[in-house]
PDB file of C-alpha atoms in Angstrom:
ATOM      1  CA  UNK A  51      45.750-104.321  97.580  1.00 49.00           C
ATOM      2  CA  UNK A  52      42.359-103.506  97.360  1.00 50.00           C
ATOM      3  CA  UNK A  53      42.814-100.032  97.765  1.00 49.00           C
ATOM      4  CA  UNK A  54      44.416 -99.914  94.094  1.00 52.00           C
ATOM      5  CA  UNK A  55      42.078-102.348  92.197  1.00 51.00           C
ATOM      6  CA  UNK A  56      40.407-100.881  89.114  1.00 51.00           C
ATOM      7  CA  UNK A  57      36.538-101.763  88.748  1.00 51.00           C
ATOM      8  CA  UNK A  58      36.473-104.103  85.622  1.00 54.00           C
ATOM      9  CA  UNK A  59      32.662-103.027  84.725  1.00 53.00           C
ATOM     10  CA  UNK A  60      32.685 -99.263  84.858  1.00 52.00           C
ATOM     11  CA  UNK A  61      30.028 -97.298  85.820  1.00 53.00           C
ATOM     12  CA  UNK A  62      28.487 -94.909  83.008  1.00 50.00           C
ATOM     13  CA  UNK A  63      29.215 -92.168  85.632  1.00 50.00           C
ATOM     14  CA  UNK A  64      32.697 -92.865  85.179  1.00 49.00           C
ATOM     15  CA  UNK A  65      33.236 -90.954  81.418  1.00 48.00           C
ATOM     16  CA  UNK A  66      33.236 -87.555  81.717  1.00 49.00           C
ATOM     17  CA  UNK A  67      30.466 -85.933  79.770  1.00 46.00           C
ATOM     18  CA  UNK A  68      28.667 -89.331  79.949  1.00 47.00           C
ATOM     19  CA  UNK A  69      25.232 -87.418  80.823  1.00 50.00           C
ATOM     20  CA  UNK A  70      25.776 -84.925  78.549  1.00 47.00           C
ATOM     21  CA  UNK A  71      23.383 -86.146  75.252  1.00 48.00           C
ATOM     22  CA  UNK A  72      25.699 -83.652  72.909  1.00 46.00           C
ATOM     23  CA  UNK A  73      28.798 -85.653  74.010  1.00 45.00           C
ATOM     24  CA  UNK A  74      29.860 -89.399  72.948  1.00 44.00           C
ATOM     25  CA  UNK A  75      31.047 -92.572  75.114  1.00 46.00           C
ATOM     26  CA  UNK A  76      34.557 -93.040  74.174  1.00 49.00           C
ATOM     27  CA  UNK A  77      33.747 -96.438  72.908  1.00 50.00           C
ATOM     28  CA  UNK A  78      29.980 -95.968  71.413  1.00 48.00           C
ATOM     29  CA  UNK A  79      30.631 -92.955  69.378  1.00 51.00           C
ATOM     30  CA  UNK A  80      27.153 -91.120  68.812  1.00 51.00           C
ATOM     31  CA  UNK A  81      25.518 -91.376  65.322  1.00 51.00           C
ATOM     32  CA  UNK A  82      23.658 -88.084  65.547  1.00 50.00           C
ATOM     33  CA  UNK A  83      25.632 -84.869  64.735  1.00 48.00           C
ATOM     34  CA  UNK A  84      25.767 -82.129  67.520  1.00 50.00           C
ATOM     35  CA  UNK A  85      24.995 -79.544  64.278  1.00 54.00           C
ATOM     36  CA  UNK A  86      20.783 -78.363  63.963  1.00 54.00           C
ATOM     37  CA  UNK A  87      20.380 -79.766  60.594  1.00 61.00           C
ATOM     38  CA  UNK A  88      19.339 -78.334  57.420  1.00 60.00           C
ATOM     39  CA  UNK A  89      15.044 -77.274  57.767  1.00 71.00           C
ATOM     40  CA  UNK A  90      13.292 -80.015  56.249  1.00 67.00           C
ATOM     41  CA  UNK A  91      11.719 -78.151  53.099  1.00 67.00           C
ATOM     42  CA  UNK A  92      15.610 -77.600  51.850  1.00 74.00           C
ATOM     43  CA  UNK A  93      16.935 -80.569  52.323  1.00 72.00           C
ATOM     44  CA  UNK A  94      18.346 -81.946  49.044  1.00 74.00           C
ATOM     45  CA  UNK A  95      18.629 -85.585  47.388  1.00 74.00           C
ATOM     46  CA  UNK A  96      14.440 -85.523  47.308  1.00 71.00           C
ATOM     47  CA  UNK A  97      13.688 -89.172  45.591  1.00 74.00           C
ATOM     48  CA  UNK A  98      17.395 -90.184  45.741  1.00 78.00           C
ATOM     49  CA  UNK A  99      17.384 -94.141  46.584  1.00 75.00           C
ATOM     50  CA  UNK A 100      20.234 -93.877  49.852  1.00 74.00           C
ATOM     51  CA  UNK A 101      20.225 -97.848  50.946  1.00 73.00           C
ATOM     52  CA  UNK A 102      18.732-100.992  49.615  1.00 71.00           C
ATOM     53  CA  UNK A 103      19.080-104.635  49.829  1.00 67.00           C
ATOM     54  CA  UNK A 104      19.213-107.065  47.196  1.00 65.00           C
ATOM     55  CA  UNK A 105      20.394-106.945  43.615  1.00 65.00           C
ATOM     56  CA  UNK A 106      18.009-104.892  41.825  1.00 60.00           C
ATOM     57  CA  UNK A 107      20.220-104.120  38.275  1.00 64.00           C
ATOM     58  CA  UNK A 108      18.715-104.748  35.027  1.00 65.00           C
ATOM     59  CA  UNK A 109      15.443-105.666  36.452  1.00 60.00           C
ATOM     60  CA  UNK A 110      12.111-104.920  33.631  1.00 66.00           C
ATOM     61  CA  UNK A 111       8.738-105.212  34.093  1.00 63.00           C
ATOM     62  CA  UNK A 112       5.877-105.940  31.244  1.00 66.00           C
ATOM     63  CA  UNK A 113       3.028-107.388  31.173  1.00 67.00           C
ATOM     64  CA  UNK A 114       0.639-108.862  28.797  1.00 71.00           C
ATOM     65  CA  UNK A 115      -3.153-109.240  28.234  1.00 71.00           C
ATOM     66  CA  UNK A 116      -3.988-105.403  28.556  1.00 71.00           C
ATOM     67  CA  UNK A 117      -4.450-105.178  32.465  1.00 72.00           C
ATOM     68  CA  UNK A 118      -6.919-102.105  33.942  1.00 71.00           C
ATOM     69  CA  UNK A 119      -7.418-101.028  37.009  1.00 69.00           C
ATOM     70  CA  UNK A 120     -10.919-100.804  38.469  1.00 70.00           C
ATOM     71  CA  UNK A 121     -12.608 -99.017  41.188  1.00 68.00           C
ATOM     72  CA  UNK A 122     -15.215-100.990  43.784  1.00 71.00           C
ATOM     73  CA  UNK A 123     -17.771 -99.211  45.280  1.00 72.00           C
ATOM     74  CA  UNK A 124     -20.021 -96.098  44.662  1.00 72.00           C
ATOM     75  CA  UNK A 125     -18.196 -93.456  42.578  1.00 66.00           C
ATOM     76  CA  UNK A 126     -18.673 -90.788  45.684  1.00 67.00           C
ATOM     77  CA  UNK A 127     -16.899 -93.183  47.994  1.00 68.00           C
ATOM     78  CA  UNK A 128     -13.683 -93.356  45.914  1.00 69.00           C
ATOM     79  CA  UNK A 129     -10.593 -91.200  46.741  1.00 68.00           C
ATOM     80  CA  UNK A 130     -11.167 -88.389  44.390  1.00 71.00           C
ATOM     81  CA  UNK A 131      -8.056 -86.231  45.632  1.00 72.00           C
ATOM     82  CA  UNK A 132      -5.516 -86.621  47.478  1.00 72.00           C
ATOM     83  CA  UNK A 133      -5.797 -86.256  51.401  1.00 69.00           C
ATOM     84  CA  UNK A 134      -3.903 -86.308  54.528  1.00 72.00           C
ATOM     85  CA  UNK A 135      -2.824 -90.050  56.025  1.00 70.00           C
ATOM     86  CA  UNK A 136      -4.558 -89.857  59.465  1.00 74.00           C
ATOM     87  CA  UNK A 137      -6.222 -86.350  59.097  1.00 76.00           C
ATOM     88  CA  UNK A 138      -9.745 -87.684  58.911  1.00 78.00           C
ATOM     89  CA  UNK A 139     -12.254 -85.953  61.055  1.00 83.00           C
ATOM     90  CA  UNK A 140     -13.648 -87.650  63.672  1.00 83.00           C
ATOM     91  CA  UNK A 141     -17.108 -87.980  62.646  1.00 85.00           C
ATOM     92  CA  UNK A 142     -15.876 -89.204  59.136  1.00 83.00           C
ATOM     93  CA  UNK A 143     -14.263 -91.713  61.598  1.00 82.00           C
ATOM     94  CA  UNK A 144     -17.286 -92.135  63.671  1.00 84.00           C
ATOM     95  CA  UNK A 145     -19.057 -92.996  60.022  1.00 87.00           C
ATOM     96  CA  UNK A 146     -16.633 -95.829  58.755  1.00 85.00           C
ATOM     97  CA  UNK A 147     -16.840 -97.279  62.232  1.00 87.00           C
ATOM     98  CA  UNK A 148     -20.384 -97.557  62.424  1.00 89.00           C
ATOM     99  CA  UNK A 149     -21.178 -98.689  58.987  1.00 89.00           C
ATOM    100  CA  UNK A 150     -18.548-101.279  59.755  1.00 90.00           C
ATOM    101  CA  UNK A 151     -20.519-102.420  62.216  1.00 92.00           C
ATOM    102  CA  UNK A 152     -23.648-102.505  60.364  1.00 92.00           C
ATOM    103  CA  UNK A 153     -21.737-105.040  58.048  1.00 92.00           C
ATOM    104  CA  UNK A 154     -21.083-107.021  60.638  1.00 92.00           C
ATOM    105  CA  UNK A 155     -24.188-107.424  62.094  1.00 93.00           C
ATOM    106  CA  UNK A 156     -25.214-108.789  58.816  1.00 93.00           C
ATOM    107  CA  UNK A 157     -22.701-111.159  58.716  1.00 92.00           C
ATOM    108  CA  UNK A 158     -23.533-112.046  62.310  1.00 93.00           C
ATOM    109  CA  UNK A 159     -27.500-112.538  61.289  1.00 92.00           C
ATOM    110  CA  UNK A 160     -26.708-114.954  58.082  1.00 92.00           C
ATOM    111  CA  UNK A 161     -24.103-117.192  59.983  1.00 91.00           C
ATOM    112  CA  UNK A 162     -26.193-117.574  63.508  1.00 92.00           C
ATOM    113  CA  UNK A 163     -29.331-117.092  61.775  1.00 92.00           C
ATOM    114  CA  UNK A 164     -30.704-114.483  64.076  1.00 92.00           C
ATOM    115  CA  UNK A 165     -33.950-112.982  63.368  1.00 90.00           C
ATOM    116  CA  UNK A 166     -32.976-109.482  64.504  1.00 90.00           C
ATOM    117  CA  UNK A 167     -31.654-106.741  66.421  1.00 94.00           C
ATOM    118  CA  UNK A 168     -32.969-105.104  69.144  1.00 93.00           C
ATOM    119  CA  UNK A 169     -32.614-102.267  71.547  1.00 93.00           C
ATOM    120  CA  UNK A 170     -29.738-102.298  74.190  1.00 91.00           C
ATOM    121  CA  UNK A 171     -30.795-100.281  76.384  1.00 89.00           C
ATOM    122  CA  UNK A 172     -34.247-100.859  76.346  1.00 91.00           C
ATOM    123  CA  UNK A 173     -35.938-102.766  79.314  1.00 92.00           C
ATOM    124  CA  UNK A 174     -36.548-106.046  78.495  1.00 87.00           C
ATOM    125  CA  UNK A 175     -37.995-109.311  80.758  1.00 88.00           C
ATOM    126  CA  UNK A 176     -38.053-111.640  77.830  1.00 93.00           C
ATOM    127  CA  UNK A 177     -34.939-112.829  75.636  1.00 94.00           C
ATOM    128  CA  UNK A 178     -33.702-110.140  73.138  1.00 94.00           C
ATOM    129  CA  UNK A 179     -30.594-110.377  70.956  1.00 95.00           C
ATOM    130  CA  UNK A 180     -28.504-106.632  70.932  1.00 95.00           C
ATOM    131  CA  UNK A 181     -25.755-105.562  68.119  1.00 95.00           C
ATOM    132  CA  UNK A 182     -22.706-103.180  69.352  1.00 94.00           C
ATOM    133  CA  UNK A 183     -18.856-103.289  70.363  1.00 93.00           C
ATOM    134  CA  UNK A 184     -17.022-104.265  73.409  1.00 93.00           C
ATOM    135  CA  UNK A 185     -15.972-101.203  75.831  1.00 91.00           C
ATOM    136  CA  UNK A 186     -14.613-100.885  78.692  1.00 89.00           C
ATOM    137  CA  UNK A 187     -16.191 -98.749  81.696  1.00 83.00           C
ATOM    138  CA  UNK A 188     -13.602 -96.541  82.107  1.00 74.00           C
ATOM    139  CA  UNK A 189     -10.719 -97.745  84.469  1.00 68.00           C
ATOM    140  CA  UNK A 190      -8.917 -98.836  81.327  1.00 69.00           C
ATOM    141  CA  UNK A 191      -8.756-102.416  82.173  1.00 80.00           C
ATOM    142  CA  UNK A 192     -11.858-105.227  80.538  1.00 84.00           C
ATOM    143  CA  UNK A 193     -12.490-107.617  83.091  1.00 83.00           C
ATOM    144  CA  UNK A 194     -15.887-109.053  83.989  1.00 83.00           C
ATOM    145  CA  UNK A 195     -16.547-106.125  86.230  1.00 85.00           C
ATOM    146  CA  UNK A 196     -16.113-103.476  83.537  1.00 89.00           C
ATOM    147  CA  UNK A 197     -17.610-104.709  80.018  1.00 92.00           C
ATOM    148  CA  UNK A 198     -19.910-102.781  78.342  1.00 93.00           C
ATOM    149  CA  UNK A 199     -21.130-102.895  74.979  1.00 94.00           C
ATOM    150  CA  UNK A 200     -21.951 -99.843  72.899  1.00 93.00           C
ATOM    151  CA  UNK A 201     -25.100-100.313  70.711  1.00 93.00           C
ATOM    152  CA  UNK A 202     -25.137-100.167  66.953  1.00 93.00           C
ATOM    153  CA  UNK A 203     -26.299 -97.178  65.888  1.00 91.00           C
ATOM    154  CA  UNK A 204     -29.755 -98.327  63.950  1.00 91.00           C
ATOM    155  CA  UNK A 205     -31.193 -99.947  66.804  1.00 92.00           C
ATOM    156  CA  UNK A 206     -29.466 -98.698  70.129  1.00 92.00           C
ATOM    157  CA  UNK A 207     -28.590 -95.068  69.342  1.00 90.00           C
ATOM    158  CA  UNK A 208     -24.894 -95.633  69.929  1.00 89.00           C
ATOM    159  CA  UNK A 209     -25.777 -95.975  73.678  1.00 92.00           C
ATOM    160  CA  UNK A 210     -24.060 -98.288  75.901  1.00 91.00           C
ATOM    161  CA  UNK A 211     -24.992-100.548  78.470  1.00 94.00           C
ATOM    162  CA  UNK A 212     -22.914-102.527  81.410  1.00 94.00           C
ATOM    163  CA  UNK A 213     -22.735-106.365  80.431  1.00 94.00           C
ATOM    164  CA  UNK A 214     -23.197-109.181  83.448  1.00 94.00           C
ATOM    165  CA  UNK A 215     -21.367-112.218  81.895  1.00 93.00           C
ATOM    166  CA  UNK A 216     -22.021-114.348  84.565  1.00 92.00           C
ATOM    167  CA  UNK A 217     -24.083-116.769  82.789  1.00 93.00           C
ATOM    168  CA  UNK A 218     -21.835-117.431  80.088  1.00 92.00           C
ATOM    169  CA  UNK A 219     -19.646-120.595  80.445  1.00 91.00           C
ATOM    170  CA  UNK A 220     -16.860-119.311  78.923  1.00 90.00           C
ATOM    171  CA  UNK A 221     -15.806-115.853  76.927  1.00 89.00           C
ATOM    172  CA  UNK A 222     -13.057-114.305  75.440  1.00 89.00           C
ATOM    173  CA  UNK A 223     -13.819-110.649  74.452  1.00 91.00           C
ATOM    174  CA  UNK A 224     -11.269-107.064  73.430  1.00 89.00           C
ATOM    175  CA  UNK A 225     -12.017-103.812  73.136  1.00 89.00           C
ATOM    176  CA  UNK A 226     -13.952-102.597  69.880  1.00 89.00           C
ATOM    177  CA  UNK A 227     -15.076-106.142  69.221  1.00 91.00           C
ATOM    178  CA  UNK A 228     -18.379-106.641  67.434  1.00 94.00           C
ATOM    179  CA  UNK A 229     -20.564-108.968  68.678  1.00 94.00           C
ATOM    180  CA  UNK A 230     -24.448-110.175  69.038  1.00 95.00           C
ATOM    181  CA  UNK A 231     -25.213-110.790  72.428  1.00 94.00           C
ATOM    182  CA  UNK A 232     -28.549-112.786  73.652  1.00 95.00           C
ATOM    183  CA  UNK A 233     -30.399-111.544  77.078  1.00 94.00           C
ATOM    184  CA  UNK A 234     -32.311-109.984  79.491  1.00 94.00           C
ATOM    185  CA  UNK A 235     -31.844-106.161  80.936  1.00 92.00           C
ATOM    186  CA  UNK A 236     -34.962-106.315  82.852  1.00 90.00           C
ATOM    187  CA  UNK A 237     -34.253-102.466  84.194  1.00 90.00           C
ATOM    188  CA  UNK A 238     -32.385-101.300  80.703  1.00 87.00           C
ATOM    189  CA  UNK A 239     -29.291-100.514  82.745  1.00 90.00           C
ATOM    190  CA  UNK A 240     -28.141-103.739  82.728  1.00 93.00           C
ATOM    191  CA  UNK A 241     -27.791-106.774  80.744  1.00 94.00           C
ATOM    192  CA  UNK A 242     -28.265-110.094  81.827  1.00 94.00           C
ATOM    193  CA  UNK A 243     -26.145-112.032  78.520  1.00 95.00           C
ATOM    194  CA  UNK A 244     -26.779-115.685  78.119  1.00 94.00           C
ATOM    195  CA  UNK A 245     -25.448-116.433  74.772  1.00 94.00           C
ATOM    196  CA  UNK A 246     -22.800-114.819  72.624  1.00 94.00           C
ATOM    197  CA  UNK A 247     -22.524-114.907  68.850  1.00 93.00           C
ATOM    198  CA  UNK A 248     -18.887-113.543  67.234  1.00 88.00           C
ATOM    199  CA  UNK A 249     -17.630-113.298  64.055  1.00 81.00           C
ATOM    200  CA  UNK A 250     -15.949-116.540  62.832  1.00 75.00           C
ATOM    201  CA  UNK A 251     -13.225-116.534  60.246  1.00 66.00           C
TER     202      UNK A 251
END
């Protein structure tokens, strides 16, 4: 009779309360608690060690030889204080970004041996070589239609400037990749690339 056949796969519409995020399956019982919970600055057990994996008893740690820890860089660009994980300002971020790219560039001029960078967006009949990052036009997806490259800041102002890859035999480019591109942008909106240097492992 099929009349009086029960469905063997149930439909989740079949549970009462099924929709209902407050209420539990009958056989998937909900791990979070219907109850608000406690406002995070009371909470207690701060520090407390609640799961971990692996033995861990008894271990010690020492050392010999007098180890010290020493700071690279310029004094000023060391953490002095503490700070805020992903707080930075934008132009701090703008700053780290571009100097990044200054140090690649560098790298980019020792291994290819280029003698320098010029503008991107400058006119240009005669072969030029350009420093700057792969962007995309807008429409969110990079295809061959929609690369540009944003200049480095010391020679191109940060400006950017549509790419015509056509010449190139092959390519394989992201977003935000720094690169040294070869060409001509006879009108300076437009850049005619005919050889691409990247930065090799």
């Amino acid at each position: 009779n099929r009349g009086n056949r029960k469905e063997e796969n149930p439909k989740p519409t079949d549970f009462p309360g099924w929709d209902n995020p407050g209420l539990s399956h009958p056989r998937f019982p909900c791990p979070h608690s219907v109850t608000p919970s406690q406002k995070y600055s009371s909470r207690g057990g701060r520090g407390e060690v609640v799961a971990s994996f692996g033995s861990v008893q008894g271990l010690a740690w020492s050392g010999r030889g007098g180890c010290a820890v020493r700071l690279f860089g310029c004094p000023e660009q060391n953490l002095s204080k503490p700070y805020k994980f992903m707080f930075q300002r934008a132009l701090d971020v703008r700053e780290v970004l571009a100097g990044r790219v200054e140090e690649l560039g560098e790298v980019l001029q020792r291994h290819h041996g280029l003698d320098g960078f010029s503008s991107a967006v400058l006119p240009a009949q005669e072969l030029v070589t350009v420093l700057g990052q792969i962007s995309c036009d807008g429409n969110g997806k990079l295809n061959a239609k929609s690369v540009l490259l944003v200049g480095d800041r010391e020679h191109s102002g940060g400006a950017q400037v549509p790419l015509d890859l056509s010449e190139l035999p092959e390519y394989s480019l992201f977003p935000v990749q720094v690169v040294a591109l070869e060409g001509t942008n006879s009108t300076g909106r437009r850049m005619l690339v005919s050889k691409l240097y990247e930065v090799t492992p």
